[in-house]
Tab-separated table of C-alpha atoms in Angstrom:
chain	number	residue	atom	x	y	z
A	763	UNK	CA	8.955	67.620	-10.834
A	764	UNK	CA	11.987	65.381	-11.438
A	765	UNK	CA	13.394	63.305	-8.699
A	766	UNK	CA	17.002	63.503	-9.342
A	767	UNK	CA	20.370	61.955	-7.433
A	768	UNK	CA	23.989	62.560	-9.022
A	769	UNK	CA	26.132	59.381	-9.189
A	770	UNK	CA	29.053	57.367	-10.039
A	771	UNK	CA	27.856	54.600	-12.837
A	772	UNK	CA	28.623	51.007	-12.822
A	773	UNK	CA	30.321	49.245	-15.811
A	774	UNK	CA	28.533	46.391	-17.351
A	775	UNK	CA	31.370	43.972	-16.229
A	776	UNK	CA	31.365	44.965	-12.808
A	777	UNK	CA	27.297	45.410	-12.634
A	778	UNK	CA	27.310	41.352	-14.461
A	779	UNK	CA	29.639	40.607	-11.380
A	780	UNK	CA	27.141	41.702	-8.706
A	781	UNK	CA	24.333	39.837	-10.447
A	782	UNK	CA	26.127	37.129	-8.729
A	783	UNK	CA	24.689	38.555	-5.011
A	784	UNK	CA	20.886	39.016	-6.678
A	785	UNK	CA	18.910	35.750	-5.712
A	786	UNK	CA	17.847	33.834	-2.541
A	787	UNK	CA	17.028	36.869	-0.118
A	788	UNK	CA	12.522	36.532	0.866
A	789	UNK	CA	11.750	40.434	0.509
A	790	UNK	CA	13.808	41.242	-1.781
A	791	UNK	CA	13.154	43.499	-5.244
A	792	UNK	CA	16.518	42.926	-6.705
A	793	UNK	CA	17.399	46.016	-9.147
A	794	UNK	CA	18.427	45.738	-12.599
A	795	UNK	CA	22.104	45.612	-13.067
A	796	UNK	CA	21.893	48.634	-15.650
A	797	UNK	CA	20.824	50.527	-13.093
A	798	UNK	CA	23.889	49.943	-10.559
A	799	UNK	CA	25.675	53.292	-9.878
A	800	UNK	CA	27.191	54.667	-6.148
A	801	UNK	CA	24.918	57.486	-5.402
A	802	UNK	CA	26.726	60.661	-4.653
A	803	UNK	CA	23.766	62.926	-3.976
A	804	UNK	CA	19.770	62.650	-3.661
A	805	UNK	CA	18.142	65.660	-4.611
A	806	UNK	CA	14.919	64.336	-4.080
A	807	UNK	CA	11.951	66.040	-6.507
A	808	UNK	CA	13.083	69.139	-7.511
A	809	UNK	CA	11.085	71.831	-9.222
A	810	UNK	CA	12.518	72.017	-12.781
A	811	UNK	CA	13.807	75.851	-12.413
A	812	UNK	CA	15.747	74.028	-9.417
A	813	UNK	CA	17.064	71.175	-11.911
A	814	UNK	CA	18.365	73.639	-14.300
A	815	UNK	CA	20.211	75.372	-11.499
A	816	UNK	CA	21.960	71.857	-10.381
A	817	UNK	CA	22.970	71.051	-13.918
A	818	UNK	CA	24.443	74.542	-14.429
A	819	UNK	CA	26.081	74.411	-10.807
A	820	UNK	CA	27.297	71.100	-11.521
A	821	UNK	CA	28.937	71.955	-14.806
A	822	UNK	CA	31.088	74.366	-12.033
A	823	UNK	CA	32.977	71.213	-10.804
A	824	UNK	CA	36.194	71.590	-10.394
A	825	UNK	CA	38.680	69.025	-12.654
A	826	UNK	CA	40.172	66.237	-11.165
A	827	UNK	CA	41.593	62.972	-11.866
A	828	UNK	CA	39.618	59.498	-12.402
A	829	UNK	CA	38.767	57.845	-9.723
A	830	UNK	CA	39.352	53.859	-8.805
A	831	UNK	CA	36.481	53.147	-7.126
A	832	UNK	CA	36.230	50.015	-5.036
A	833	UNK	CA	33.610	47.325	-4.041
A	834	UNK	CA	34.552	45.579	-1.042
A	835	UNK	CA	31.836	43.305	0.521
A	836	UNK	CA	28.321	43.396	1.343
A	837	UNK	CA	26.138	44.438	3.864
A	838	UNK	CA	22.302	45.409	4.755
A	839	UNK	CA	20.603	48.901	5.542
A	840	UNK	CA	17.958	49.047	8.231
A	841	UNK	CA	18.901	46.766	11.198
A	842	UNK	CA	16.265	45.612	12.636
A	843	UNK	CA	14.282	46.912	9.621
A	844	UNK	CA	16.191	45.830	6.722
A	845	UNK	CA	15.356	47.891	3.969
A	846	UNK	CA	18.062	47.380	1.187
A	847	UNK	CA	21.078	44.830	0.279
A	848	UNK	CA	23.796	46.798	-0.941
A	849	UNK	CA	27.702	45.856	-2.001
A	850	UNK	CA	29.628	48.674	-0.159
A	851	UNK	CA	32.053	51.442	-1.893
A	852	UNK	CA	35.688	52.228	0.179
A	853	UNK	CA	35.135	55.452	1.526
A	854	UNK	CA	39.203	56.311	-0.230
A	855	UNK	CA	40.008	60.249	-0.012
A	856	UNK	CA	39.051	61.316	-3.341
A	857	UNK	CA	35.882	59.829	-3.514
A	858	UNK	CA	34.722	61.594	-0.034
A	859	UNK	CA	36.318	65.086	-1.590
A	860	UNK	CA	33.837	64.410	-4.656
A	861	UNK	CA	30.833	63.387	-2.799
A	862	UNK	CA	31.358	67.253	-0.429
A	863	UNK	CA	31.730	68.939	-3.714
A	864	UNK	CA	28.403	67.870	-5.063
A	865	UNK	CA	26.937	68.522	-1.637
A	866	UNK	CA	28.404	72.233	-1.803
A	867	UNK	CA	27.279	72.338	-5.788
A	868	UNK	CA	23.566	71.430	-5.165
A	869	UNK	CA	23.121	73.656	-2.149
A	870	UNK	CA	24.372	76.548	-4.196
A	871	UNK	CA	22.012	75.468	-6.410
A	872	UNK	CA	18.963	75.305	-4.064
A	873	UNK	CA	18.824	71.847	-2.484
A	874	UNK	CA	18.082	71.544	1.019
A	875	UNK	CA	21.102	69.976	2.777
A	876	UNK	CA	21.465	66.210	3.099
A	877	UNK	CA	21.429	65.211	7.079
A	878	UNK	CA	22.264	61.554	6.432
A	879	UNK	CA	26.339	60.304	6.610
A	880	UNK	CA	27.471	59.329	3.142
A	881	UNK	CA	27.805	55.989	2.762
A	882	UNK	CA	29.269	54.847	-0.453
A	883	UNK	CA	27.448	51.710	-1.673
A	884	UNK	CA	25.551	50.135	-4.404
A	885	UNK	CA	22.105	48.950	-4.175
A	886	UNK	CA	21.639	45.019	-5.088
A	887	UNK	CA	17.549	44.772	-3.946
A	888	UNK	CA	15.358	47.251	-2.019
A	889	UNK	CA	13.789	45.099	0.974
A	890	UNK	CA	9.738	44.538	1.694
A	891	UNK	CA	8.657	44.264	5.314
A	892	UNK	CA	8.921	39.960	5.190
A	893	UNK	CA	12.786	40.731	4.711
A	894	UNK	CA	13.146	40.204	8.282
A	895	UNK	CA	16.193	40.888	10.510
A	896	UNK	CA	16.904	36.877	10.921
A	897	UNK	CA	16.195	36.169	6.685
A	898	UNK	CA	18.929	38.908	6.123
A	899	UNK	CA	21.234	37.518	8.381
A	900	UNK	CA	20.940	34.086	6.709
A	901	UNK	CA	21.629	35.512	3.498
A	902	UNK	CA	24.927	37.450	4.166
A	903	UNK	CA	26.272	34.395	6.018
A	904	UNK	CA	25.264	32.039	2.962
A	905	UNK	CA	26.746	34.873	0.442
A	906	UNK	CA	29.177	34.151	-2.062
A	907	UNK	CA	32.728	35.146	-0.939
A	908	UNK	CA	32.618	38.939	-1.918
A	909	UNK	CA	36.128	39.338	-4.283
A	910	UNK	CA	36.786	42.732	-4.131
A	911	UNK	CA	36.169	44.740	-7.703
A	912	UNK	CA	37.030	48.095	-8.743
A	913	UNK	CA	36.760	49.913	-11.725
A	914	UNK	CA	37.323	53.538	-12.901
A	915	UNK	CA	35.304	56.451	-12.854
A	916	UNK	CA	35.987	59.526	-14.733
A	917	UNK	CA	32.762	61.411	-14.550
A	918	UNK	CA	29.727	62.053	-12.588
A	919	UNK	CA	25.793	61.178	-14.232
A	920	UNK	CA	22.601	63.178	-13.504
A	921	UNK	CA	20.513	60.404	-13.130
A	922	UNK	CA	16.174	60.842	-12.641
A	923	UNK	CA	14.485	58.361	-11.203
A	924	UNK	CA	10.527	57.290	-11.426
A	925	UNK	CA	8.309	58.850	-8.464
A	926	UNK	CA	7.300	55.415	-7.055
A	927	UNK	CA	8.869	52.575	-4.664
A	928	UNK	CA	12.506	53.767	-5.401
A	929	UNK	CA	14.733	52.213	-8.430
A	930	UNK	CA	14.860	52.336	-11.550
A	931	UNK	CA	14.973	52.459	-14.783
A	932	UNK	CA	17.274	55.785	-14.538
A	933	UNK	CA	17.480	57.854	-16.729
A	934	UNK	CA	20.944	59.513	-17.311
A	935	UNK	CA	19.824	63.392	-17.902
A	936	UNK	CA	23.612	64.866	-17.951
A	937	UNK	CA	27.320	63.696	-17.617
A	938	UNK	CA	30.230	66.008	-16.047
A	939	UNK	CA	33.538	64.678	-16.953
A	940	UNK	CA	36.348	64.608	-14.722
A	941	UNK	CA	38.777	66.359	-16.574
């Protein structure tokens, strides 16, 4: 069975800017920078009948225009149970309309519904257990200044992922431009 997510990818220039972020946090597995990309929606493992659906639902989206998408500080999952650094994605308008349409596509498709809030982000480092609450703290207030970058999307990726601890490498399975 797959495990598949649809996303937004990250440009090399903007991915070599976050690499900036990747060092100095205890716990942390930092994740490749080719592997940067704003998850729209986690499918989980999916029975390949069901993957063929997605793809073929997902070829259904509607046309719009690209996106600017925006990276505008950084901030930590988990509380007092950090479990991943991420750099965070504004929530704009058309983003939020994309992320429901590949929520209605999927389901159409077969996926269960997602019950978590979408979140836009990026994930810099998935965090072990001795990423503790105070560590994580330290590191955001010792952080680089986060500059705000943006790029341009125009498309949305399949992406599979290995069935282990979460991360990559992903593999880009199908693209659905935009327009």
């Amino acid at each position: 069975m797959p495990r598949l997510f649809t996303g937004l990818a990250v440009p090399l220039a903007i991915a070599d800017a976050l690499r900036a972020y990747q060092g100095g946090l205890p716990g942390a597995r930092w994740i490749e920078p080719g592997d940067f990309h704003v998850t729209l929606r986690f499918l989980g493992d999916v029975e390949a009948t069901v993957a063929d659906d997605v793809v073929e639902a997902l070829s259904e989206m509607r046309a719009r225009p690209a996106l600017t998408v925006t990276l505008d500080g950084l901030g930590i999952f988990g509380g007092d149970r950090p479990r991943a650094l991420y750099a965070s994605v504004v929530p704009e308008a058309g983003l939020t309309d994309l992320q429901a349409e590949q929520e209605r596509l999927v389901r159409r498709a077969g996926v269960e519904p997602e019950r978590r809030k979408f979140t836009p982000h990026v994930t810099l480092a998935r965090l072990r257990r001795d990423a503790t609450p105070e560590a994580t703290a330290m590191y955001l207030s010792q952080a680089p200044v986060f500059a705000p970058l943006s790029y341009i999307a125009d498309r949305v990726t399949l992406f599979s992922a290995r069935d282990s601890t979460g991360g990559g490498p992903y593999v880009a399975e199908a693209e659905f431009p935009f327009a």
